[in-house]
Short mmCIF file of C-alpha atoms in Angstrom, two decimals:
data_model
loop_
_atom_site.label_atom_id
_atom_site.label_comp_id
_atom_site.label_asym_id
_atom_site.label_seq_id
_atom_site.Cartn_x
_atom_site.Cartn_y
_atom_site.Cartn_z
CA MET A 1 16.50 -1.89 6.95
CA GLN A 2 16.78 -2.25 10.47
CA VAL A 3 13.31 -2.95 12.32
CA VAL A 4 13.67 -1.29 16.00
CA ASN A 5 10.03 -1.44 17.17
CA ASP A 6 7.43 -4.02 15.78
CA ASP A 7 4.10 -2.28 16.64
CA GLY A 8 2.15 -4.21 13.79
CA ALA A 9 1.69 -4.54 10.11
CA LEU A 10 6.08 -4.78 9.80
CA LEU A 11 5.76 -5.61 6.01
CA VAL A 12 3.37 -2.93 5.13
CA CYS A 13 5.95 -0.25 7.51
CA ALA A 14 9.02 -1.59 5.57
CA ILE A 15 7.19 -1.57 1.94
CA ASN A 16 6.38 2.15 2.51
CA ALA A 17 9.76 3.17 3.97
CA ALA A 18 11.82 1.16 1.73
CA CYS A 19 9.68 3.37 -1.26
CA ALA A 20 10.61 6.89 0.39
CA ALA A 21 14.29 5.77 0.82
CA LEU A 22 14.73 4.95 -2.43
CA VAL A 23 12.90 8.93 -3.21
CA ASP A 24 14.99 10.12 -0.75
CA ALA A 25 18.08 8.74 -2.07
CA GLY A 26 17.03 10.44 -5.93
CA ILE A 27 16.51 7.00 -7.07
CA PRO A 28 14.37 7.31 -10.40
CA LEU A 29 10.79 5.31 -9.58
CA LYS A 30 8.25 5.07 -12.22
CA HIS A 31 5.74 5.12 -9.62
CA LEU A 32 5.51 4.93 -5.80
CA ALA A 33 4.73 1.28 -3.91
CA VAL A 34 1.99 2.11 -1.39
CA ALA A 35 1.13 -0.61 1.06
CA ILE A 36 -1.94 -1.47 3.04
CA CYS A 37 -2.41 -3.79 6.24
CA CYS A 38 -6.43 -4.70 6.45
CA CYS A 39 -7.50 -6.92 9.12
CA LEU A 40 -10.90 -9.02 9.66
CA ALA A 41 -12.47 -9.22 12.98
CA GLU A 42 -14.71 -12.36 14.10
CA GLY A 43 -17.91 -10.20 13.24
CA GLY A 44 -16.48 -9.51 10.33
CA TYR A 45 -15.38 -6.04 9.73
CA VAL A 46 -12.44 -4.65 8.39
CA ILE A 47 -9.70 -2.92 10.76
CA LEU A 48 -6.95 -0.32 8.89
CA ASP A 49 -3.23 -0.62 10.19
CA PRO A 50 -3.79 -3.24 13.13
CA THR A 51 -1.67 -2.41 16.04
CA LYS A 52 0.68 -6.04 16.59
CA LEU A 53 -1.73 -6.92 19.87
CA GLU A 54 -5.13 -6.43 17.25
CA GLU A 55 -3.14 -8.55 14.14
CA GLN A 56 -3.18 -11.26 16.47
CA LYS A 57 -6.64 -11.03 17.53
CA MET A 58 -8.01 -11.16 13.88
CA ARG A 59 -8.96 -14.07 12.43
CA GLY A 60 -7.15 -13.19 9.46
CA PHE A 61 -5.73 -10.29 7.53
CA VAL A 62 -4.11 -9.21 4.51
CA TYR A 63 -1.50 -6.71 2.50
CA LEU A 64 -2.50 -4.72 -0.28
CA VAL A 65 0.21 -2.91 -2.25
CA PHE A 66 -1.04 -0.32 -5.30
CA PRO A 67 0.93 1.95 -7.59
CA ASN A 68 0.16 4.82 -6.07
CA SER A 69 -1.70 5.66 -9.50
CA VAL A 70 -2.68 3.06 -11.83
CA TYR A 71 -2.53 5.80 -15.04
CA SER A 72 1.23 6.14 -13.94
CA VAL A 73 2.19 2.21 -14.71
CA LEU A 74 -0.08 1.43 -17.61
CA PRO A 75 -0.07 2.57 -20.93
CA LYS A 76 -4.11 4.29 -21.80
CA GLU A 77 -4.72 1.57 -24.02
CA SER A 78 -4.44 -1.47 -21.41
CA LEU A 79 -6.73 0.13 -18.08
CA PHE A 80 -9.76 -2.02 -20.19
CA VAL A 81 -9.84 -6.09 -19.41
CA LYS A 82 -11.90 -7.71 -22.06
CA GLY A 83 -13.71 -3.97 -22.50
CA GLU A 84 -13.96 -3.18 -18.26
CA PRO A 85 -12.70 -0.67 -17.01
CA MET A 86 -9.43 -1.55 -14.62
CA GLU A 87 -10.48 -0.89 -11.01
CA HIS A 88 -7.31 -2.35 -9.38
CA GLY A 89 -3.70 -1.71 -9.96
CA LEU A 90 -2.92 -4.37 -7.85
CA ILE A 91 1.03 -5.10 -6.93
CA THR A 92 0.99 -7.72 -4.40
CA SER A 93 -1.26 -9.48 -2.03
CA VAL A 94 -0.68 -11.28 0.73
CA THR A 95 -3.07 -13.11 2.81
CA ASN A 96 -2.77 -15.03 6.23
CA GLY A 97 -5.66 -16.69 7.97
CA VAL A 98 -9.03 -17.30 6.86
CA MET A 99 -11.44 -15.52 5.09
CA SER A 100 -14.18 -15.63 1.90
CA VAL A 101 -13.95 -14.32 -1.11
CA GLU A 102 -16.21 -12.04 0.10
CA GLU A 103 -14.15 -10.88 2.93
CA TYR A 104 -11.18 -10.98 0.71
CA LEU A 105 -13.24 -8.22 -2.13
CA LYS A 106 -14.21 -6.37 1.50
CA CYS A 107 -10.70 -6.16 2.39
CA LEU A 108 -9.41 -4.89 -1.63
CA GLU A 109 -12.06 -2.52 -1.69
CA ARG A 110 -11.29 -0.55 2.04
CA GLY A 111 -7.39 -0.98 0.91
CA GLN A 112 -7.62 0.53 -2.18
CA ALA A 113 -9.69 3.61 -1.17
CA ALA A 114 -6.87 3.87 1.79
CA SER A 115 -4.24 3.48 -0.50
CA ALA A 116 -5.59 6.75 -2.25
CA LYS A 117 -5.48 8.87 0.79
CA LEU A 118 -1.98 7.43 1.77
CA SER A 119 -0.88 7.86 -1.51
CA ASP A 120 -1.92 11.49 -1.88
CA PHE A 121 -0.28 12.02 1.55
CA LEU A 122 3.05 10.67 0.61
CA ARG A 123 3.02 12.38 -2.35
CA ARG A 124 2.62 15.77 -0.82
CA ASN A 125 5.14 15.26 1.97
CA LEU A 126 8.08 13.71 -0.85
CA GLN A 127 7.52 16.41 -3.10
CA LEU A 128 7.90 19.53 -0.27
CA GLN A 129 11.27 17.88 -0.06
CA LEU A 130 12.68 17.42 -3.35
CA PRO A 131 13.35 21.27 -4.24
CA ASN A 132 15.12 21.86 -1.16
CA ASP A 133 17.64 18.73 -1.06
CA LEU A 134 19.00 18.78 -4.85
CA SER A 135 22.35 18.83 -3.22
CA LYS A 136 22.10 14.53 -2.73
CA SER A 137 21.21 14.52 -6.26
CA GLY A 138 24.67 15.28 -7.78
#
């Protein structure tokens, strides 16, 4: 992967681009990984998908990577932990800066909601490409 321009959330962009490239190449995947960047401003509010300038002004940010659906990667019986339903199918989390546990959980909540929307978008657009491009698989 070669970076041509970095306007913020570079790691998130690289993860999403790599996943899309694997799908485009016809590599079988159990699920898509969906990456999101959440920044925490001085006032405590969360900004999703910040620009480079916004990233530099924030007091903390977190890169979150979710599977496109927890149901696609986990057996049905493992969707519960100690009798409680599992709400977050987090693959990884990378933080930078200072934030409280409450602020991190706020970022996690916003990131999960955003990843669901991004996951739907990717699924729709990548599926549109598959039927027309069967020549790559052979």
